Amino acid sequence: MGNRLSKIYTRTGDDGSTGLGDGSRVPKDSARVAAYGTVDELNSTIGMVLACDGVPPDVREALTQVQHDLFDLGGELCIPGMTMVQDEDVARLETVLDTLNEPLPALKEFILPGGGMAAACCHLARTVCRRAEREVLALGRKETLRPQPQRYLNRLSDLLFVVARVLARAGGHGEVLWQHERRRRD
């Protein structure tokens, strides 16, 4: 980080624009700002998961690494032409996902968001991740992007689903299954 902020407000964004990492200015509602802003929101929701009690050490380690990756991804999206997220990052998510998913029972029903505070926060992170993926896709329709950011977010949403299942069980709450039979069709 070349420049340290000594003053938090600059007033340069009062006109509805913001500075990208390369020094260019864009509207605050541009597709690029929406994409990296949602990645930042995702990182914050993962921080909420990590702030919960009872997060197993292996999950804590994996999610902390994800937070670092998301900071890199935000940087890649904030600086046009920057390359940060790599295929190896996607492969690492797949390895963690497989490891955490292996002991879980097969799903036969849909799961409702819930299962304790940590699991519920993780479900929220999963939905924000899906939105971040959509925002990156929308940006990619307007500007040239590498495929790794979208792949990373796609795999991360799967990981967050599995982590939510792990956390529901670790917290002793269990998963909340959707009761589709409650609406009988005549």
Short mmCIF file of N, CA, C and O in Angstrom, two decimals, residues 42-174:
data_model
loop_
_atom_site.label_atom_id
_atom_site.label_comp_id
_atom_site.label_asym_id
_atom_site.label_seq_id
_atom_site.Cartn_x
_atom_site.Cartn_y
_atom_site.Cartn_z
N LEU A 42 -19.16 -9.14 0.97
CA LEU A 42 -18.99 -10.57 1.20
C LEU A 42 -17.91 -10.81 2.25
O LEU A 42 -18.10 -11.61 3.17
N ASN A 43 -16.80 -10.11 2.13
CA ASN A 43 -15.72 -10.26 3.09
C ASN A 43 -16.20 -9.90 4.49
O ASN A 43 -15.88 -10.57 5.47
N SER A 44 -17.03 -8.86 4.59
CA SER A 44 -17.57 -8.46 5.89
C SER A 44 -18.51 -9.52 6.46
O SER A 44 -18.49 -9.78 7.67
N THR A 45 -19.31 -10.15 5.62
CA THR A 45 -20.22 -11.18 6.13
C THR A 45 -19.45 -12.41 6.58
O THR A 45 -19.84 -13.07 7.55
N ILE A 46 -18.34 -12.71 5.92
CA ILE A 46 -17.50 -13.81 6.39
C ILE A 46 -16.88 -13.43 7.74
O ILE A 46 -16.74 -14.28 8.63
N GLY A 47 -16.55 -12.17 7.91
CA GLY A 47 -16.08 -11.71 9.21
C GLY A 47 -17.13 -11.93 10.29
O GLY A 47 -16.79 -12.26 11.44
N MET A 48 -18.41 -11.79 9.95
CA MET A 48 -19.48 -12.08 10.91
C MET A 48 -19.48 -13.55 11.30
O MET A 48 -19.68 -13.88 12.46
N VAL A 49 -19.28 -14.41 10.34
CA VAL A 49 -19.19 -15.85 10.63
C VAL A 49 -18.05 -16.11 11.61
O VAL A 49 -18.21 -16.80 12.62
N LEU A 50 -16.90 -15.52 11.31
CA LEU A 50 -15.72 -15.75 12.15
C LEU A 50 -15.87 -15.14 13.54
O LEU A 50 -15.19 -15.57 14.48
N ALA A 51 -16.75 -14.17 13.70
CA ALA A 51 -16.98 -13.56 15.01
C ALA A 51 -17.88 -14.41 15.89
O ALA A 51 -18.00 -14.15 17.09
N CYS A 52 -18.51 -15.43 15.31
CA CYS A 52 -19.40 -16.30 16.08
C CYS A 52 -18.60 -17.30 16.91
O CYS A 52 -17.50 -17.71 16.53
N ASP A 53 -19.18 -17.69 18.02
CA ASP A 53 -18.59 -18.73 18.86
C ASP A 53 -18.74 -20.09 18.20
O ASP A 53 -19.69 -20.33 17.45
N GLY A 54 -17.81 -20.97 18.49
CA GLY A 54 -17.94 -22.36 18.09
C GLY A 54 -17.54 -22.68 16.67
O GLY A 54 -17.86 -23.77 16.17
N VAL A 55 -16.85 -21.78 15.98
CA VAL A 55 -16.39 -22.08 14.62
C VAL A 55 -15.18 -23.01 14.74
O VAL A 55 -14.18 -22.63 15.36
N PRO A 56 -15.26 -24.22 14.18
CA PRO A 56 -14.14 -25.17 14.29
C PRO A 56 -12.85 -24.59 13.70
O PRO A 56 -12.90 -23.81 12.75
N PRO A 57 -11.71 -24.98 14.25
CA PRO A 57 -10.42 -24.43 13.79
C PRO A 57 -10.18 -24.60 12.29
O PRO A 57 -9.66 -23.68 11.65
N ASP A 58 -10.54 -25.74 11.70
CA ASP A 58 -10.30 -25.92 10.27
C ASP A 58 -11.15 -24.99 9.43
O ASP A 58 -10.71 -24.45 8.41
N VAL A 59 -12.38 -24.74 9.87
CA VAL A 59 -13.26 -23.81 9.17
C VAL A 59 -12.73 -22.39 9.35
O VAL A 59 -12.69 -21.59 8.39
N ARG A 60 -12.31 -22.05 10.57
CA ARG A 60 -11.76 -20.72 10.84
C ARG A 60 -10.55 -20.45 9.94
O ARG A 60 -10.43 -19.38 9.35
N GLU A 61 -9.67 -21.42 9.84
CA GLU A 61 -8.48 -21.27 9.00
C GLU A 61 -8.87 -21.07 7.53
O GLU A 61 -8.34 -20.19 6.84
N ALA A 62 -9.80 -21.88 7.05
CA ALA A 62 -10.22 -21.79 5.64
C ALA A 62 -10.87 -20.44 5.35
O ALA A 62 -10.58 -19.81 4.33
N LEU A 63 -11.75 -19.99 6.24
CA LEU A 63 -12.45 -18.72 6.01
C LEU A 63 -11.52 -17.53 6.15
O LEU A 63 -11.70 -16.52 5.45
N THR A 64 -10.53 -17.62 7.01
CA THR A 64 -9.56 -16.53 7.12
C THR A 64 -8.76 -16.42 5.82
O THR A 64 -8.52 -15.30 5.32
N GLN A 65 -8.38 -17.56 5.24
CA GLN A 65 -7.69 -17.54 3.94
C GLN A 65 -8.60 -16.94 2.87
O GLN A 65 -8.16 -16.16 2.03
N VAL A 66 -9.88 -17.29 2.92
CA VAL A 66 -10.85 -16.73 1.96
C VAL A 66 -10.90 -15.21 2.09
O VAL A 66 -10.97 -14.50 1.09
N GLN A 67 -10.88 -14.71 3.32
CA GLN A 67 -10.91 -13.24 3.49
C GLN A 67 -9.71 -12.58 2.81
O GLN A 67 -9.86 -11.55 2.16
N HIS A 68 -8.54 -13.19 2.94
CA HIS A 68 -7.36 -12.65 2.25
C HIS A 68 -7.56 -12.71 0.73
O HIS A 68 -7.23 -11.75 0.02
N ASP A 69 -8.08 -13.84 0.25
CA ASP A 69 -8.34 -13.98 -1.19
C ASP A 69 -9.33 -12.92 -1.68
O ASP A 69 -9.17 -12.36 -2.76
N LEU A 70 -10.37 -12.67 -0.88
CA LEU A 70 -11.37 -11.68 -1.29
C LEU A 70 -10.79 -10.27 -1.32
O LEU A 70 -11.18 -9.46 -2.17
N PHE A 71 -9.86 -9.99 -0.42
CA PHE A 71 -9.20 -8.69 -0.47
C PHE A 71 -8.40 -8.59 -1.78
O PHE A 71 -8.41 -7.55 -2.45
N ASP A 72 -7.71 -9.68 -2.15
CA ASP A 72 -7.00 -9.72 -3.43
C ASP A 72 -7.97 -9.54 -4.60
O ASP A 72 -7.70 -8.79 -5.53
N LEU A 73 -9.10 -10.24 -4.54
CA LEU A 73 -10.08 -10.16 -5.61
C LEU A 73 -10.63 -8.74 -5.73
O LEU A 73 -10.78 -8.21 -6.84
N GLY A 74 -10.91 -8.10 -4.60
CA GLY A 74 -11.36 -6.71 -4.63
C GLY A 74 -10.32 -5.82 -5.29
O GLY A 74 -10.66 -4.93 -6.07
N GLY A 75 -9.04 -6.06 -4.98
CA GLY A 75 -7.97 -5.30 -5.61
C GLY A 75 -7.93 -5.51 -7.11
O GLY A 75 -7.75 -4.57 -7.89
N GLU A 76 -8.11 -6.76 -7.52
CA GLU A 76 -8.12 -7.06 -8.96
C GLU A 76 -9.26 -6.33 -9.66
O GLU A 76 -9.09 -5.81 -10.76
N LEU A 77 -10.40 -6.27 -9.01
CA LEU A 77 -11.55 -5.60 -9.62
C LEU A 77 -11.42 -4.08 -9.56
O LEU A 77 -11.97 -3.37 -10.40
N CYS A 78 -10.71 -3.57 -8.57
CA CYS A 78 -10.55 -2.13 -8.38
C CYS A 78 -9.47 -1.54 -9.29
O CYS A 78 -9.49 -0.35 -9.57
N ILE A 79 -8.56 -2.37 -9.75
CA ILE A 79 -7.47 -1.89 -10.60
C ILE A 79 -7.58 -2.59 -11.95
O ILE A 79 -7.18 -3.75 -12.09
N PRO A 80 -8.17 -1.92 -12.94
CA PRO A 80 -8.32 -2.56 -14.26
C PRO A 80 -6.98 -3.10 -14.77
O PRO A 80 -5.95 -2.42 -14.69
N GLY A 81 -7.00 -4.35 -15.22
CA GLY A 81 -5.80 -4.99 -15.74
C GLY A 81 -4.99 -5.73 -14.70
O GLY A 81 -4.06 -6.46 -15.05
N MET A 82 -5.32 -5.57 -13.43
CA MET A 82 -4.59 -6.25 -12.34
C MET A 82 -4.95 -7.73 -12.34
O MET A 82 -6.09 -8.10 -12.62
N THR A 83 -3.98 -8.58 -12.02
CA THR A 83 -4.19 -10.01 -11.91
C THR A 83 -3.80 -10.45 -10.50
O THR A 83 -2.65 -10.26 -10.10
N MET A 84 -4.76 -10.99 -9.76
CA MET A 84 -4.48 -11.44 -8.39
C MET A 84 -4.96 -12.87 -8.17
O MET A 84 -4.21 -13.70 -7.71
N VAL A 85 -6.22 -13.16 -8.46
CA VAL A 85 -6.80 -14.47 -8.20
C VAL A 85 -6.33 -15.44 -9.28
O VAL A 85 -6.40 -15.14 -10.47
N GLN A 86 -5.83 -16.60 -8.83
CA GLN A 86 -5.24 -17.57 -9.74
C GLN A 86 -6.03 -18.88 -9.73
O GLN A 86 -6.84 -19.12 -8.83
N ASP A 87 -5.76 -19.72 -10.72
CA ASP A 87 -6.39 -21.04 -10.77
C ASP A 87 -6.10 -21.85 -9.51
O ASP A 87 -6.93 -22.62 -9.05
N GLU A 88 -4.92 -21.66 -8.93
CA GLU A 88 -4.54 -22.38 -7.71
C GLU A 88 -5.47 -22.01 -6.55
O GLU A 88 -5.72 -22.84 -5.67
N ASP A 89 -5.95 -20.78 -6.53
CA ASP A 89 -6.87 -20.35 -5.48
C ASP A 89 -8.20 -21.10 -5.61
O ASP A 89 -8.78 -21.52 -4.60
N VAL A 90 -8.66 -21.26 -6.84
CA VAL A 90 -9.90 -22.01 -7.09
C VAL A 90 -9.70 -23.47 -6.69
O VAL A 90 -10.55 -24.07 -6.02
N ALA A 91 -8.56 -24.04 -7.07
CA ALA A 91 -8.27 -25.44 -6.73
C ALA A 91 -8.20 -25.64 -5.22
O ALA A 91 -8.67 -26.65 -4.69
N ARG A 92 -7.63 -24.67 -4.51
CA ARG A 92 -7.56 -24.77 -3.04
C ARG A 92 -8.97 -24.79 -2.44
O ARG A 92 -9.26 -25.58 -1.53
N LEU A 93 -9.86 -23.94 -2.96
CA LEU A 93 -11.26 -23.97 -2.48
C LEU A 93 -11.89 -25.33 -2.71
O LEU A 93 -12.60 -25.84 -1.85
N GLU A 94 -11.64 -25.92 -3.87
CA GLU A 94 -12.21 -27.24 -4.17
C GLU A 94 -11.70 -28.30 -3.20
O GLU A 94 -12.47 -29.15 -2.76
N THR A 95 -10.42 -28.23 -2.86
CA THR A 95 -9.85 -29.19 -1.90
C THR A 95 -10.50 -29.04 -0.53
O THR A 95 -10.89 -30.04 0.09
N VAL A 96 -10.63 -27.82 -0.06
CA VAL A 96 -11.27 -27.57 1.23
C VAL A 96 -12.72 -28.02 1.19
O VAL A 96 -13.22 -28.67 2.12
N LEU A 97 -13.40 -27.69 0.10
CA LEU A 97 -14.81 -28.06 -0.06
C LEU A 97 -14.97 -29.58 0.02
O LEU A 97 -15.83 -30.08 0.75
N ASP A 98 -14.16 -30.31 -0.71
CA ASP A 98 -14.23 -31.77 -0.71
C ASP A 98 -13.96 -32.34 0.68
O ASP A 98 -14.64 -33.26 1.13
N THR A 99 -12.97 -31.78 1.36
CA THR A 99 -12.61 -32.25 2.70
C THR A 99 -13.75 -32.03 3.70
O THR A 99 -14.07 -32.93 4.48
N LEU A 100 -14.37 -30.85 3.66
CA LEU A 100 -15.45 -30.56 4.60
C LEU A 100 -16.74 -31.28 4.25
O LEU A 100 -17.54 -31.62 5.13
N ASN A 101 -16.97 -31.52 2.97
CA ASN A 101 -18.21 -32.14 2.53
C ASN A 101 -18.21 -33.66 2.73
O ASN A 101 -19.26 -34.26 2.94
N GLU A 102 -17.04 -34.28 2.68
CA GLU A 102 -16.94 -35.74 2.70
C GLU A 102 -17.67 -36.39 3.89
O GLU A 102 -18.43 -37.34 3.69
N PRO A 103 -17.53 -35.90 5.12
CA PRO A 103 -18.22 -36.57 6.23
C PRO A 103 -19.71 -36.22 6.37
O PRO A 103 -20.41 -36.86 7.16
N LEU A 104 -20.19 -35.26 5.61
CA LEU A 104 -21.59 -34.85 5.73
C LEU A 104 -22.51 -35.87 5.05
O LEU A 104 -22.15 -36.44 4.01
N PRO A 105 -23.69 -36.07 5.60
CA PRO A 105 -24.64 -36.97 4.93
C PRO A 105 -25.13 -36.34 3.63
O PRO A 105 -25.17 -35.12 3.49
N ALA A 106 -25.50 -37.21 2.69
CA ALA A 106 -26.02 -36.73 1.41
C ALA A 106 -27.30 -35.94 1.64
O ALA A 106 -28.09 -36.26 2.52
N LEU A 107 -27.49 -34.92 0.83
CA LEU A 107 -28.70 -34.11 0.94
C LEU A 107 -29.86 -34.77 0.21
O LEU A 107 -29.71 -35.19 -0.93
N LYS A 108 -30.99 -34.82 0.87
CA LYS A 108 -32.19 -35.34 0.24
C LYS A 108 -33.30 -34.29 0.21
O LYS A 108 -34.31 -34.46 -0.43
N GLU A 109 -33.09 -33.20 0.94
CA GLU A 109 -34.05 -32.10 1.03
C GLU A 109 -33.30 -30.78 0.92
O GLU A 109 -32.11 -30.72 1.16
N PHE A 110 -34.03 -29.73 0.60
CA PHE A 110 -33.44 -28.40 0.62
C PHE A 110 -33.28 -27.96 2.07
O PHE A 110 -34.05 -28.35 2.94
N ILE A 111 -32.28 -27.13 2.30
CA ILE A 111 -31.99 -26.63 3.64
C ILE A 111 -32.38 -25.16 3.70
O ILE A 111 -32.03 -24.37 2.82
N LEU A 112 -33.09 -24.78 4.78
CA LEU A 112 -33.41 -23.38 5.00
C LEU A 112 -32.24 -22.70 5.70
O LEU A 112 -31.55 -23.33 6.50
N PRO A 113 -32.02 -21.41 5.43
CA PRO A 113 -30.96 -20.71 6.16
C PRO A 113 -31.29 -20.68 7.65
O PRO A 113 -32.40 -20.32 8.05
N GLY A 114 -30.38 -21.11 8.45
CA GLY A 114 -30.57 -21.18 9.89
C GLY A 114 -29.58 -22.17 10.47
O GLY A 114 -28.48 -22.33 9.96
N GLY A 115 -29.97 -22.83 11.55
CA GLY A 115 -29.10 -23.82 12.16
C GLY A 115 -28.11 -23.22 13.14
O GLY A 115 -27.00 -23.73 13.30
N GLY A 116 -28.48 -22.13 13.80
CA GLY A 116 -27.59 -21.46 14.73
C GLY A 116 -27.02 -20.20 14.12
O GLY A 116 -27.07 -19.99 12.90
N MET A 117 -26.47 -19.34 14.97
CA MET A 117 -25.98 -18.03 14.50
C MET A 117 -24.86 -18.17 13.47
O MET A 117 -24.89 -17.51 12.44
N ALA A 118 -23.87 -19.00 13.73
CA ALA A 118 -22.74 -19.13 12.80
C ALA A 118 -23.22 -19.65 11.44
O ALA A 118 -22.83 -19.12 10.39
N ALA A 119 -24.07 -20.67 11.45
CA ALA A 119 -24.58 -21.23 10.20
C ALA A 119 -25.45 -20.21 9.46
O ALA A 119 -25.34 -20.07 8.23
N ALA A 120 -26.29 -19.48 10.19
CA ALA A 120 -27.15 -18.47 9.56
C ALA A 120 -26.30 -17.37 8.93
O ALA A 120 -26.58 -16.93 7.80
N CYS A 121 -25.26 -16.93 9.62
CA CYS A 121 -24.35 -15.92 9.06
C CYS A 121 -23.66 -16.46 7.81
O CYS A 121 -23.44 -15.73 6.84
N CYS A 122 -23.33 -17.73 7.83
CA CYS A 122 -22.67 -18.34 6.68
C CYS A 122 -23.64 -18.42 5.49
O CYS A 122 -23.23 -18.22 4.34
N HIS A 123 -24.91 -18.71 5.75
CA HIS A 123 -25.90 -18.69 4.67
C HIS A 123 -26.03 -17.28 4.09
O HIS A 123 -26.17 -17.11 2.88
N LEU A 124 -25.98 -16.27 4.96
CA LEU A 124 -26.02 -14.89 4.47
C LEU A 124 -24.79 -14.62 3.58
O LEU A 124 -24.92 -14.05 2.49
N ALA A 125 -23.63 -15.06 4.03
CA ALA A 125 -22.41 -14.89 3.23
C ALA A 125 -22.55 -15.59 1.87
O ALA A 125 -22.13 -15.06 0.85
N ARG A 126 -23.17 -16.76 1.87
CA ARG A 126 -23.37 -17.50 0.61
C ARG A 126 -24.23 -16.70 -0.36
O ARG A 126 -23.92 -16.60 -1.55
N THR A 127 -25.29 -16.07 0.14
CA THR A 127 -26.16 -15.30 -0.76
C THR A 127 -25.46 -14.04 -1.26
O THR A 127 -25.65 -13.65 -2.41
N VAL A 128 -24.67 -13.41 -0.41
CA VAL A 128 -23.90 -12.25 -0.85
C VAL A 128 -22.86 -12.69 -1.88
O VAL A 128 -22.61 -11.98 -2.87
N CYS A 129 -22.29 -13.86 -1.70
CA CYS A 129 -21.33 -14.40 -2.66
C CYS A 129 -21.99 -14.59 -4.03
O CYS A 129 -21.39 -14.26 -5.06
N ARG A 130 -23.20 -15.11 -4.03
CA ARG A 130 -23.91 -15.30 -5.31
C ARG A 130 -24.17 -13.95 -5.98
O ARG A 130 -24.06 -13.82 -7.20
N ARG A 131 -24.48 -12.92 -5.18
CA ARG A 131 -24.69 -11.59 -5.75
C ARG A 131 -23.37 -11.05 -6.29
O ARG A 131 -23.35 -10.45 -7.38
N ALA A 132 -22.28 -11.26 -5.57
CA ALA A 132 -20.97 -10.82 -6.06
C ALA A 132 -20.64 -11.49 -7.39
O ALA A 132 -20.13 -10.84 -8.31
N GLU A 133 -20.97 -12.76 -7.48
CA GLU A 133 -20.74 -13.48 -8.74
C GLU A 133 -21.55 -12.85 -9.88
O GLU A 133 -21.05 -12.66 -10.99
N ARG A 134 -22.81 -12.50 -9.60
CA ARG A 134 -23.64 -11.85 -10.63
C ARG A 134 -23.08 -10.49 -11.02
O ARG A 134 -23.09 -10.11 -12.20
N GLU A 135 -22.57 -9.75 -10.03
CA GLU A 135 -21.99 -8.43 -10.30
C GLU A 135 -20.73 -8.55 -11.16
O GLU A 135 -20.51 -7.75 -12.07
N VAL A 136 -19.90 -9.55 -10.87
CA VAL A 136 -18.70 -9.77 -11.67
C VAL A 136 -19.09 -10.19 -13.09
O VAL A 136 -18.49 -9.73 -14.07
N LEU A 137 -20.10 -11.02 -13.22
CA LEU A 137 -20.59 -11.41 -14.54
C LEU A 137 -21.08 -10.18 -15.31
O LEU A 137 -20.77 -10.01 -16.49
N ALA A 138 -21.84 -9.30 -14.64
CA ALA A 138 -22.33 -8.08 -15.29
C ALA A 138 -21.16 -7.19 -15.73
O ALA A 138 -21.18 -6.62 -16.84
N LEU A 139 -20.14 -7.07 -14.89
CA LEU A 139 -18.96 -6.29 -15.27
C LEU A 139 -18.27 -6.92 -16.48
O LEU A 139 -17.86 -6.22 -17.40
N GLY A 140 -18.19 -8.25 -16.49
CA GLY A 140 -17.56 -8.96 -17.60
C GLY A 140 -18.30 -8.80 -18.92
O GLY A 140 -17.72 -8.99 -19.99
N ARG A 141 -19.56 -8.46 -18.86
CA ARG A 141 -20.32 -8.20 -20.10
C ARG A 141 -19.99 -6.82 -20.67
O ARG A 141 -20.20 -6.57 -21.85
N LYS A 142 -19.45 -5.94 -19.82
CA LYS A 142 -19.13 -4.58 -20.26
C LYS A 142 -17.64 -4.39 -20.52
O LYS A 142 -17.25 -3.56 -21.33
N GLU A 143 -16.81 -5.12 -19.77
CA GLU A 143 -15.37 -4.99 -19.88
C GLU A 143 -14.75 -6.38 -19.91
O GLU A 143 -15.35 -7.34 -19.43
N THR A 144 -13.56 -6.48 -20.43
CA THR A 144 -12.87 -7.77 -20.49
C THR A 144 -12.34 -8.13 -19.11
O THR A 144 -11.62 -7.34 -18.49
N LEU A 145 -12.74 -9.31 -18.63
CA LEU A 145 -12.27 -9.82 -17.34
C LEU A 145 -11.72 -11.23 -17.55
O LEU A 145 -12.19 -11.97 -18.41
N ARG A 146 -10.77 -11.59 -16.73
CA ARG A 146 -10.29 -12.97 -16.71
C ARG A 146 -11.37 -13.86 -16.11
O ARG A 146 -12.21 -13.38 -15.34
N PRO A 147 -11.38 -15.16 -16.39
CA PRO A 147 -12.42 -16.04 -15.84
C PRO A 147 -12.21 -16.40 -14.37
O PRO A 147 -13.15 -16.83 -13.70
N GLN A 148 -11.02 -16.25 -13.83
CA GLN A 148 -10.73 -16.71 -12.47
C GLN A 148 -11.59 -16.05 -11.40
O GLN A 148 -12.05 -16.74 -10.48
N PRO A 149 -11.84 -14.74 -11.44
CA PRO A 149 -12.69 -14.16 -10.40
C PRO A 149 -14.08 -14.79 -10.33
O PRO A 149 -14.57 -15.10 -9.24
N GLN A 150 -14.70 -15.00 -11.48
CA GLN A 150 -16.03 -15.61 -11.47
C GLN A 150 -15.97 -17.06 -11.00
O GLN A 150 -16.81 -17.50 -10.22
N ARG A 151 -14.97 -17.80 -11.45
CA ARG A 151 -14.81 -19.19 -11.00
C ARG A 151 -14.60 -19.25 -9.48
O ARG A 151 -15.17 -20.11 -8.80
N TYR A 152 -13.78 -18.34 -8.97
CA TYR A 152 -13.51 -18.31 -7.54
C TYR A 152 -14.81 -18.09 -6.76
O TYR A 152 -15.10 -18.82 -5.80
N LEU A 153 -15.58 -17.11 -7.18
CA LEU A 153 -16.83 -16.81 -6.46
C LEU A 153 -17.84 -17.95 -6.59
O LEU A 153 -18.55 -18.26 -5.63
N ASN A 154 -17.89 -18.59 -7.74
CA ASN A 154 -18.79 -19.72 -7.92
C ASN A 154 -18.43 -20.86 -6.97
O ASN A 154 -19.29 -21.44 -6.30
N ARG A 155 -17.14 -21.16 -6.89
CA ARG A 155 -16.70 -22.23 -6.00
C ARG A 155 -16.88 -21.83 -4.54
O ARG A 155 -17.23 -22.62 -3.70
N LEU A 156 -16.64 -20.54 -4.24
CA LEU A 156 -16.77 -20.07 -2.87
C LEU A 156 -18.20 -20.18 -2.38
O LEU A 156 -18.44 -20.57 -1.23
N SER A 157 -19.17 -19.91 -3.22
CA SER A 157 -20.58 -20.04 -2.78
C SER A 157 -20.89 -21.48 -2.43
O SER A 157 -21.61 -21.75 -1.46
N ASP A 158 -20.33 -22.43 -3.18
CA ASP A 158 -20.50 -23.84 -2.85
C ASP A 158 -19.84 -24.16 -1.51
O ASP A 158 -20.41 -24.87 -0.67
N LEU A 159 -18.64 -23.64 -1.32
CA LEU A 159 -17.94 -23.86 -0.05
C LEU A 159 -18.74 -23.29 1.11
O LEU A 159 -18.87 -23.93 2.16
N LEU A 160 -19.27 -22.10 0.96
CA LEU A 160 -20.03 -21.48 2.05
C LEU A 160 -21.29 -22.29 2.38
O LEU A 160 -21.69 -22.36 3.54
N PHE A 161 -21.90 -22.91 1.39
CA PHE A 161 -23.05 -23.79 1.65
C PHE A 161 -22.62 -24.97 2.52
O PHE A 161 -23.27 -25.29 3.52
N VAL A 162 -21.51 -25.59 2.15
CA VAL A 162 -21.01 -26.73 2.92
C VAL A 162 -20.58 -26.28 4.32
O VAL A 162 -20.87 -26.96 5.31
N VAL A 163 -19.92 -25.14 4.42
CA VAL A 163 -19.51 -24.64 5.73
C VAL A 163 -20.74 -24.37 6.60
O VAL A 163 -20.73 -24.67 7.80
N ALA A 164 -21.80 -23.85 6.02
CA ALA A 164 -23.03 -23.62 6.80
C ALA A 164 -23.55 -24.95 7.36
O ALA A 164 -24.00 -25.01 8.51
N ARG A 165 -23.48 -26.00 6.56
CA ARG A 165 -23.91 -27.32 7.04
C ARG A 165 -23.01 -27.79 8.18
O ARG A 165 -23.49 -28.32 9.18
N VAL A 166 -21.71 -27.60 8.02
CA VAL A 166 -20.76 -28.00 9.06
C VAL A 166 -21.05 -27.22 10.34
O VAL A 166 -21.07 -27.79 11.44
N LEU A 167 -21.26 -25.92 10.22
CA LEU A 167 -21.49 -25.08 11.40
C LEU A 167 -22.80 -25.42 12.10
O LEU A 167 -22.88 -25.38 13.33
N ALA A 168 -23.84 -25.75 11.35
CA ALA A 168 -25.12 -26.14 11.96
C ALA A 168 -24.94 -27.39 12.82
O ALA A 168 -25.49 -27.50 13.91
N ARG A 169 -24.14 -28.30 12.33
CA ARG A 169 -23.89 -29.54 13.08
C ARG A 169 -22.94 -29.29 14.25
O ARG A 169 -23.16 -29.79 15.34
N ALA A 170 -21.89 -28.51 14.01
CA ALA A 170 -20.91 -28.24 15.08
C ALA A 170 -21.55 -27.48 16.23
O ALA A 170 -21.18 -27.68 17.39
N GLY A 171 -22.52 -26.62 15.92
CA GLY A 171 -23.19 -25.84 16.96
C GLY A 171 -24.28 -26.60 17.68
O GLY A 171 -24.90 -26.08 18.61
N GLY A 172 -24.56 -27.82 17.22
CA GLY A 172 -25.57 -28.64 17.86
C GLY A 172 -27.00 -28.28 17.47
O GLY A 172 -27.95 -28.81 18.04
N HIS A 173 -27.16 -27.41 16.50
CA HIS A 173 -28.50 -26.99 16.09
C HIS A 173 -29.09 -27.88 15.01
O HIS A 173 -30.30 -28.01 14.90
N GLY A 174 -28.24 -28.43 14.20
CA GLY A 174 -28.70 -29.24 13.07
C GLY A 174 -29.22 -28.36 11.95
O GLY A 174 -29.40 -27.15 12.10
#
